[in-house]
Amino acid sequence: MPKTKFIIVTGGVLSGLGKGVACASIGNLLFSKYKVIPVKCDGYLNVDPGTMNPIEHGEVFVLEDGGEVDMDFGHYERFLGVSCKFNWNLTMGKVFDVIRKKERKGDFLGKTVQFIPHVTGLIKEWWFSIAKEEKADILLIEIGGTVGDLENELYIEAARQLKRDVGIKNVMYAHLTYVPVPYGVHEQKSKPTQQSVNLLREKGIVPNIIIGRCSEILSDKIKEKIAIFCDVKKEAVITGLDVDNVYKIPIIFEKEGVSKILKNCLHIKVEPNLKKWSLLVKNMGYAKKTVRIAICGKYTTLEDSYASIIEALNHCGAHLKCGVKAVFVETTDMKNIRNIKSHLKDIDGVIVPGGFGGRGVEGKIEIIKYCRKNNIPFLGICYGMQLAIVEFARNVCGLKNANTTEINPKTKHPVIDILPEQKKISEMGGTMRLGTYPAILKKDSKIFKLYGAISVSERHRHRYEVNPDYIAQLEKKGVVFSGMSPDRKLCEFMELPSHPYFVGCQGHPELKSGFLKPAPLFYGLVKTSLERKKTGFSEI
Ligand code: GLN
């Protein structure tokens, strides 16, 4: 096994500059040749983001092993083609948990347990053990937050020490900063970068590469200036350009010379394979038609709450050579049909995504009904599928007030009910049905055709399920449960064969969608929506 090389990515000036995408794009230039393992270090004290509000923190990304992590892991998986593990996400919550347990066990007997060397030592050990376990060629470590934040200091200190442990030839430090072009000044400004790099150098880290996020390609002049002030070569200052499509970033990085910097710093061969990637990016740019897909939910004020869904739609656009515009529809106050009609005007397809709790639910159910009756392509994800079952039970099976017990525990018709093993759980963190679960698909179903396989799996994050007591009634009226758990107890997929595309999935197919390989159920939705745009299905 070759010795692991380490790439440390830090950020400066402000948050939201796209450190996750920058990190994933660096990895993208390496992953065709090397085993690149991404690691994310977060400063917060939560053990994981599973209990955080998506409006505050963006979507919760679920891994195969059931780990709940933040959306940067989505970028890593989509850009690096890896399936990440929960252990690759360090949070200060996890780190202090371990330190405290070690101290109680007596691992530090006689010593004062200190931030340095004990906590920083633990962080480095964590990195080394991942590198060893995964036989990583490259460990790509993103340090969350911005340099200067108190909560990330210990990771930065561990990163500084790292070069002493593994040798300077085996570590590369990348720093993402901001180069504004202020309104009216029309000039790229370097001061925020100078100050943020100074802060980093105060902490003992001199970056090998500075990525300046900017609305324009960085000029030679500004590169020169940053190089002088920050003590790097001019060639090591590259543009992190604002883009309409994040998949362009690896291509831009390559043009800006990132491969060369990687080669020189880490002493490895770098031969990115961007052929198919570039072709797909081109497809997106040349798209003649655009389909409009409504995402109907309650976290619509922050697009990041639905980041993976938006990406899954983009992947389909690249493969179907069409633009896909996600249109957010807030369902909270939506009850009457006129309202729904106006919201869904010019919409080609609808997604009701995952969700929790009662707010906006009746609006979602009305939208689902509208899609079912008017042949509008529909994909229900997790809660979206559960609510499609509620709608069908109420309006087709005639089960008055049918509901999920999440909303009405006393409903006469609990068509969606809590899993028996979930009933006794009292802790909220990490206790849902989480992670990947297999399903067996029904041959000849639409869903089987889309997956092209009998045995499939998707990632889950929920507590409720279709109540088996109602399966027969639902089937009698036309629902096909096209995928069941291998023991045939849980309904994992459903569809309505009489409809052009009315599909539900208890898992979250968006989490496994890749740029090179879109998620089948999204592909089906966008393809049918595109066809509908061409032919126009008749309204019933
Ligand atoms: N609230 C539902 C449940 O817990 C659905 C969750 C989701 O959509 N992820 O089962």
XYZ file of C-alpha atoms and ligand atoms in Angstrom:
550
model
C 0.000 0.000 0.000
C 1.403 3.414 -0.902
C 1.787 5.814 2.000
C -1.280 7.987 2.414
C -1.037 11.592 1.287
C -3.115 14.230 3.050
C -4.924 17.217 1.571
C -6.271 19.700 4.096
C -8.907 22.148 2.912
C -9.690 25.209 5.038
C -11.887 28.207 4.343
C -11.578 31.895 5.056
C -13.425 35.235 5.034
C -16.984 33.945 5.077
C -19.022 30.801 5.086
C -20.998 29.568 2.111
C -18.170 29.920 -0.415
C -18.518 26.305 -1.502
C -15.727 24.616 0.414
C -17.456 21.237 0.063
C -17.659 21.569 -3.710
C -14.071 22.862 -3.926
C -12.864 19.945 -1.846
C -14.865 17.420 -3.888
C -13.579 18.985 -7.110
C -9.954 18.609 -6.038
C -10.727 14.977 -5.266
C -12.431 14.617 -8.625
C -9.131 15.289 -10.387
C -7.577 12.409 -8.452
C -10.212 9.746 -8.010
C -9.833 7.978 -11.350
C -6.292 7.000 -10.363
C -6.252 6.992 -6.564
C -8.363 5.859 -3.668
C -9.497 9.213 -2.322
C -11.255 9.147 1.053
C -13.047 12.339 2.114
C -13.171 13.325 5.774
C -15.147 16.240 7.176
C -14.377 17.885 10.503
C -17.199 19.937 11.988
C -16.825 22.214 14.968
C -20.300 21.912 16.471
C -21.122 19.954 19.598
C -23.965 17.929 18.148
C -22.895 14.326 17.594
C -24.345 14.588 14.093
C -26.676 16.927 12.201
C -29.583 14.430 12.402
C -31.339 16.496 15.036
C -30.784 19.886 13.381
C -33.450 21.833 11.550
C -32.856 21.638 7.775
C -33.666 25.348 7.486
C -30.742 26.100 9.755
C -28.283 23.551 8.485
C -29.378 22.356 5.045
C -30.414 18.818 4.321
C -29.412 15.829 6.404
C -27.543 13.440 4.142
C -27.903 9.754 5.010
C -25.098 7.307 4.303
C -25.298 3.611 3.425
C -24.356 2.699 6.994
C -27.150 4.884 8.373
C -24.887 7.743 9.447
C -26.575 11.150 9.362
C -24.152 13.750 8.048
C -24.285 17.111 6.332
C -24.737 17.881 2.675
C -21.014 18.123 1.946
C -20.980 14.342 2.003
C -23.447 14.525 -0.856
C -20.860 16.471 -2.878
C -18.148 13.974 -1.985
C -20.220 11.001 -3.066
C -21.369 12.653 -6.278
C -17.893 13.895 -7.245
C -15.776 11.003 -6.027
C -18.017 8.011 -6.673
C -17.444 6.732 -3.129
C -19.884 5.511 -0.576
C -18.917 7.393 2.576
C -18.978 6.149 6.154
C -20.296 7.816 9.295
C -16.869 7.525 10.870
C -15.477 9.873 8.197
C -17.375 12.735 9.792
C -15.740 14.117 12.925
C -17.730 16.553 15.002
C -16.590 18.142 18.224
C -19.570 16.332 19.771
C -18.059 12.981 18.769
C -14.499 14.002 19.637
C -15.371 15.139 23.169
C -17.530 12.049 23.667
C -14.492 9.856 23.031
C -12.152 11.999 25.132
C -14.516 11.922 28.088
C -14.987 8.167 27.858
C -11.223 7.644 27.633
C -10.647 9.839 30.658
C -13.225 7.920 32.722
C -11.695 4.613 31.640
C -8.365 5.787 32.976
C -6.558 6.083 29.636
C -4.865 9.282 30.799
C -4.222 8.275 34.421
C -1.977 10.711 36.217
C -2.192 13.301 33.464
C -4.066 16.541 33.013
C -6.222 16.018 29.930
C -5.554 18.963 27.638
C -6.675 20.292 24.279
C -3.090 19.985 23.106
C -1.806 17.282 22.912
C -4.734 15.048 23.878
C -7.634 16.347 21.799
C -5.449 17.217 18.804
C -3.770 13.829 19.194
C -7.125 12.094 19.112
C -8.113 13.998 15.963
C -4.919 12.943 14.191
C -5.304 9.339 15.371
C -8.814 9.392 13.951
C -7.484 10.535 10.570
C -4.701 7.939 10.597
C -7.055 5.124 11.487
C -9.375 6.018 8.586
C -6.386 6.159 6.238
C -5.245 2.748 7.421
C -8.636 1.077 7.478
C -9.563 2.321 4.021
C -6.077 1.822 2.589
C -6.465 5.381 1.343
C -4.012 6.783 -1.172
C -5.276 10.233 -0.354
C -7.155 11.498 2.670
C -9.038 14.628 1.665
C -9.816 16.468 4.887
C -12.227 19.379 4.874
C -12.216 21.515 7.992
C -15.647 23.067 8.459
C -16.276 26.745 9.179
C -13.914 29.632 8.634
C -10.376 30.208 9.913
C -10.698 32.265 13.082
C -13.761 30.398 14.352
C -13.095 29.223 17.878
C -14.825 25.894 17.380
C -12.535 24.720 14.589
C -9.222 25.721 16.179
C -8.393 22.214 17.354
C -8.778 20.708 13.897
C -6.564 23.441 12.444
C -3.973 22.837 15.124
C -4.080 19.090 14.405
C -3.662 19.885 10.702
C -0.639 22.047 11.487
C 0.969 19.266 13.487
C 0.260 16.763 10.731
C 3.162 17.896 8.561
C 5.555 17.016 11.395
C 4.034 13.558 11.704
C 3.915 12.551 8.059
C 6.454 14.851 6.431
C 5.893 17.975 4.402
C 5.979 16.019 1.117
C 2.883 14.141 2.143
C 0.604 17.046 3.046
C -0.937 19.753 0.954
C -2.840 22.683 2.405
C -5.553 24.293 0.291
C -7.293 27.472 1.388
C -10.519 28.814 -0.078
C -11.074 32.545 0.236
C -13.145 35.303 -1.282
C -12.127 37.824 -3.908
C -14.910 40.397 -4.166
C -15.499 42.715 -7.089
C -17.351 45.504 -5.245
C -20.187 47.222 -7.024
C -18.986 50.420 -8.662
C -15.300 49.599 -8.102
C -15.048 47.074 -10.951
C -11.862 45.636 -9.556
C -10.968 42.297 -8.005
C -9.934 42.934 -4.407
C -7.314 40.905 -2.561
C -7.518 42.262 0.998
C -9.941 39.679 2.441
C -7.675 36.945 1.067
C -4.541 38.569 2.497
C -6.146 38.821 5.919
C -7.517 35.327 5.945
C -4.204 33.810 4.833
C -2.431 35.856 7.512
C -4.752 34.359 10.076
C -3.974 30.886 8.796
C -0.226 31.563 8.867
C -0.513 32.789 12.455
C -1.743 29.301 13.189
C 1.289 27.797 11.526
C -0.165 26.784 8.190
C 1.139 28.192 4.930
C -1.214 27.238 2.116
C 0.164 25.470 -0.952
C -2.798 26.584 -2.995
C -5.168 29.505 -2.627
C -8.548 29.269 -4.295
C -10.137 32.676 -4.670
C -13.888 32.496 -5.032
C -14.839 35.211 -7.461
C -17.493 36.244 -9.939
C -14.761 36.491 -12.602
C -11.652 34.543 -13.557
C -8.850 35.974 -11.395
C -6.672 38.332 -13.395
C -2.903 37.908 -13.625
C -2.555 41.105 -11.653
C -4.574 39.919 -8.681
C -2.891 36.522 -8.717
C 0.463 38.248 -8.561
C -0.653 40.453 -5.712
C -2.059 37.568 -3.679
C 1.113 35.595 -4.375
C 3.344 38.367 -3.007
C 1.300 39.060 0.095
C 0.569 35.447 0.918
C 3.967 33.993 0.125
C 2.874 31.510 -2.518
C 3.736 31.086 -6.178
C 1.504 32.919 -8.625
C 0.598 29.586 -10.228
C -0.725 28.448 -6.864
C -3.454 31.100 -6.876
C -6.450 29.815 -8.757
C -10.005 30.870 -9.452
C -12.993 29.394 -7.712
C -15.414 30.816 -10.212
C -19.113 31.462 -9.483
C -20.924 28.986 -11.678
C -24.473 28.127 -12.570
C -23.546 24.449 -12.457
C -21.195 23.011 -9.826
C -20.089 20.179 -12.116
C -18.084 22.747 -14.068
C -15.723 23.271 -11.124
C -13.401 20.282 -11.674
C -13.034 21.383 -15.294
C -12.228 24.951 -14.256
C -9.769 23.703 -11.615
C -8.036 21.611 -14.239
C -7.754 24.608 -16.572
C -6.416 26.734 -13.722
C -3.635 24.258 -13.073
C -4.721 22.433 -9.929
C -3.403 19.077 -11.220
C 0.051 20.525 -11.552
C -0.017 21.913 -8.035
C -1.167 18.551 -6.682
C 1.634 16.854 -8.559
C 4.298 19.239 -7.280
C 3.127 19.292 -3.679
C 2.356 15.660 -3.161
C 4.895 14.157 -5.552
C 2.371 11.979 -7.319
C 1.235 11.561 -10.893
C -2.025 13.347 -11.592
C -3.991 12.328 -14.650
C -7.607 13.432 -14.359
C -10.151 11.663 -16.511
C -12.721 14.309 -17.314
C -13.954 13.062 -20.683
C -17.411 11.813 -19.784
C -17.764 14.477 -17.114
C -17.101 17.284 -19.613
C -19.508 15.786 -22.106
C -22.293 15.778 -19.543
C -21.514 19.355 -18.553
C -21.738 20.305 -22.219
C -25.104 18.551 -22.494
C -26.404 20.761 -19.723
C -25.195 23.879 -21.453
C -26.769 23.021 -24.802
C -30.133 21.906 -23.463
C -32.873 23.197 -25.732
C -35.884 22.315 -23.613
C -36.350 22.910 -19.903
C -38.756 20.946 -17.754
C -40.128 22.541 -14.632
C -40.403 20.239 -11.639
C -42.267 21.468 -8.575
C -40.838 20.483 -5.205
C -43.760 20.777 -2.840
C -42.745 20.959 0.795
C -42.376 23.062 3.880
C -38.665 23.841 4.016
C -38.746 25.732 0.766
C -37.210 28.920 2.151
C -33.773 27.328 2.068
C -32.984 25.496 -1.143
C -30.210 23.631 0.660
C -32.891 21.679 2.525
C -33.467 19.840 -0.735
C -29.910 19.874 -2.090
C -29.750 16.221 -3.140
C -33.121 16.377 -4.871
C -31.980 19.352 -6.926
C -28.764 17.548 -7.822
C -30.612 14.364 -8.755
C -32.749 16.463 -11.134
C -29.628 18.062 -12.612
C -28.115 14.627 -13.214
C -31.195 13.662 -15.221
C -30.988 16.885 -17.221
C -27.386 16.101 -18.177
C -28.317 12.616 -19.380
C -31.588 13.578 -21.088
C -30.072 16.722 -22.581
C -32.674 19.003 -21.093
C -32.657 21.745 -18.531
C -34.434 20.942 -15.278
C -35.739 23.826 -13.244
C -36.736 23.077 -9.678
C -39.648 25.268 -8.636
C -40.335 25.459 -4.923
C -43.939 25.327 -3.836
C -44.676 26.015 -0.178
C -47.576 23.821 0.910
C -48.231 25.304 4.338
C -51.256 27.422 3.481
C -52.390 25.584 0.429
C -55.757 23.992 0.658
C -57.989 25.049 -2.150
C -57.778 23.721 -5.632
C -57.634 27.125 -7.316
C -54.552 27.856 -5.368
C -53.022 24.542 -6.425
C -53.879 25.056 -10.077
C -52.164 28.413 -10.104
C -49.078 27.010 -8.378
C -48.818 24.094 -10.757
C -49.412 26.157 -13.880
C -46.513 25.557 -16.292
C -45.266 22.679 -14.162
C -44.275 19.493 -15.966
C -43.760 17.185 -13.012
C -44.131 17.140 -9.232
C -42.078 15.867 -6.330
C -43.427 15.633 -2.815
C -40.240 15.131 -0.822
C -39.532 13.696 2.597
C -40.726 15.547 5.651
C -41.898 15.380 9.221
C -44.893 16.630 11.200
C -48.209 18.172 10.329
C -47.440 21.565 8.840
C -48.278 21.730 5.158
C -49.530 18.145 4.996
C -53.086 18.752 3.795
C -51.698 20.976 1.033
C -49.379 18.180 -0.062
C -52.267 15.707 -0.087
C -54.309 18.051 -2.303
C -51.390 18.419 -4.675
C -50.974 14.650 -4.872
C -54.665 14.297 -5.649
C -54.338 16.870 -8.400
C -51.396 15.023 -9.919
C -53.159 11.685 -9.750
C -56.335 12.973 -11.370
C -54.623 15.068 -14.022
C -51.934 12.632 -15.122
C -49.140 14.919 -13.934
C -45.904 12.962 -13.446
C -45.412 12.509 -9.714
C -42.671 11.183 -7.498
C -43.382 10.790 -3.776
C -40.298 10.404 -1.652
C -40.651 8.884 1.821
C -43.267 11.188 3.393
C -44.349 11.941 -0.168
C -45.112 8.254 -0.767
C -46.828 7.908 2.613
C -49.078 10.875 1.827
C -49.839 9.455 -1.628
C -51.124 6.357 0.157
C -53.199 8.527 2.516
C -54.661 10.402 -0.452
C -55.498 7.213 -2.324
C -57.045 5.618 0.770
C -59.257 8.651 1.344
C -60.297 9.471 -2.172
C -60.217 6.161 -4.043
C -60.724 3.513 -1.356
C -63.278 5.686 0.407
C -61.609 5.374 3.811
C -62.804 8.621 5.337
C -60.191 10.566 7.293
C -57.531 7.953 6.624
C -54.230 9.293 7.868
C -50.756 8.587 9.092
C -50.541 8.164 12.846
C -47.721 10.715 12.763
C -50.449 13.336 12.215
C -53.448 11.728 13.871
C -52.616 8.914 16.280
C -56.333 8.231 16.766
C -57.354 8.018 13.115
C -59.913 5.320 12.283
C -57.835 4.304 9.271
C -54.120 4.361 10.128
C -52.931 3.526 6.616
C -49.456 4.706 7.607
C -48.332 3.613 11.041
C -45.234 3.627 13.193
C -42.928 0.621 13.012
C -43.488 -1.639 16.041
C -39.787 -1.433 16.973
C -39.961 2.376 16.840
C -42.721 2.563 19.473
C -40.408 2.046 22.427
C -37.742 4.529 21.349
C -37.406 7.689 23.399
C -34.086 9.154 22.165
C -34.315 11.340 19.065
C -30.748 11.137 17.694
C -29.871 8.330 15.276
C -32.887 6.185 16.124
C -34.964 6.180 12.929
C -34.930 3.410 10.338
C -31.686 4.655 8.854
C -29.372 3.652 6.055
C -29.558 1.281 3.157
C -32.223 -1.429 2.927
C -32.793 -3.919 0.115
C -36.060 -4.403 -1.735
C -37.289 -6.953 -4.227
C -39.069 -5.461 -7.216
C -42.061 -6.821 -9.057
C -41.171 -7.906 -12.572
C -42.885 -5.881 -15.279
C -43.536 -2.955 -12.972
C -42.533 0.490 -14.198
C -40.078 0.747 -11.325
C -38.431 -2.570 -12.206
C -37.942 -1.348 -15.782
C -36.313 1.832 -14.547
C -33.883 0.066 -12.223
C -33.271 -2.802 -14.625
C -32.824 -5.156 -11.668
C -34.930 -7.238 -9.322
C -32.952 -6.622 -6.184
C -32.280 -2.965 -5.411
C -31.565 -0.823 -2.378
C -32.161 2.734 -1.300
C -31.296 4.736 1.798
C -33.933 5.315 4.457
C -34.665 7.854 7.183
C -38.103 7.463 8.722
C -40.172 5.961 11.525
C -43.469 5.231 9.780
C -44.483 2.639 7.137
C -47.453 1.557 5.032
C -49.705 -0.382 7.405
C -49.822 -4.013 6.154
C -53.483 -4.288 7.219
C -54.455 -1.972 4.358
C -52.328 -3.404 1.562
C -55.070 -5.639 0.118
C -57.624 -2.789 0.015
C -55.198 -0.442 -1.658
C -54.142 -3.066 -4.188
C -57.736 -3.875 -5.022
C -58.300 -0.282 -6.081
C -55.209 -0.083 -8.242
C -52.093 0.574 -6.179
C -49.229 -1.718 -7.157
C -46.630 -2.212 -4.451
C -43.835 -2.729 -6.885
C -41.106 -3.275 -4.306
C -41.221 -4.997 -0.935
C -38.609 -5.727 1.715
C -37.145 -9.228 1.199
C -39.318 -10.583 4.071
C -42.319 -9.029 2.255
C -43.377 -7.127 5.375
C -42.555 -3.564 4.331
C -43.776 -1.668 1.271
C -40.747 0.034 -0.212
C -42.069 1.142 -3.624
C -45.508 1.841 -5.090
C -46.918 2.914 -8.434
C -50.212 3.448 -10.235
C -50.051 1.581 -13.551
C -53.004 3.528 -14.955
C -51.091 6.811 -14.655
C -48.228 7.962 -16.936
C -45.909 8.264 -13.927
C -47.173 8.051 -10.392
C -44.415 6.552 -8.306
C -43.572 6.444 -4.612
C -40.502 5.278 -2.758
C -40.135 4.787 0.996
C -36.380 5.402 0.739
C -34.600 8.487 -0.596
C -33.389 7.749 -4.135
C -31.903 11.247 -4.444
C -29.154 10.271 -2.013
C -27.634 7.776 -4.411
C -27.939 9.790 -7.596
C -24.631 10.442 -9.327
C -23.642 12.828 -12.089
C -22.415 9.865 -14.114
C -25.397 7.692 -13.138
C -28.694 9.405 -12.271
C -31.175 7.838 -9.852
C -33.647 5.695 -11.848
C -36.820 7.075 -10.263
C -35.754 10.666 -10.950
C -34.798 9.694 -14.467
C -38.273 8.252 -14.966
C -39.893 11.405 -13.609
C -37.894 13.826 -15.742
C -38.217 11.664 -18.860
C -42.003 11.416 -18.516
C -42.248 15.120 -17.743
C -40.254 15.867 -20.872
C -42.509 13.641 -22.954
C -45.537 15.267 -21.414
C -44.147 18.608 -22.456
C -43.901 17.370 -26.026
C -47.179 15.509 -26.314
C -49.290 16.882 -23.476
C -51.335 14.331 -21.574
C -55.024 14.998 -21.530
C -56.578 16.388 -18.378
C -59.246 14.209 -16.848
N -42.148 11.556 8.772
C -42.091 10.335 8.053
C -41.580 9.191 8.892
O -40.922 9.398 9.877
C -41.298 10.459 6.781
C -39.858 10.791 6.998
C -39.168 11.240 5.729
O -39.808 11.672 4.798
N -37.874 11.163 5.693
O -41.800 8.056 8.561
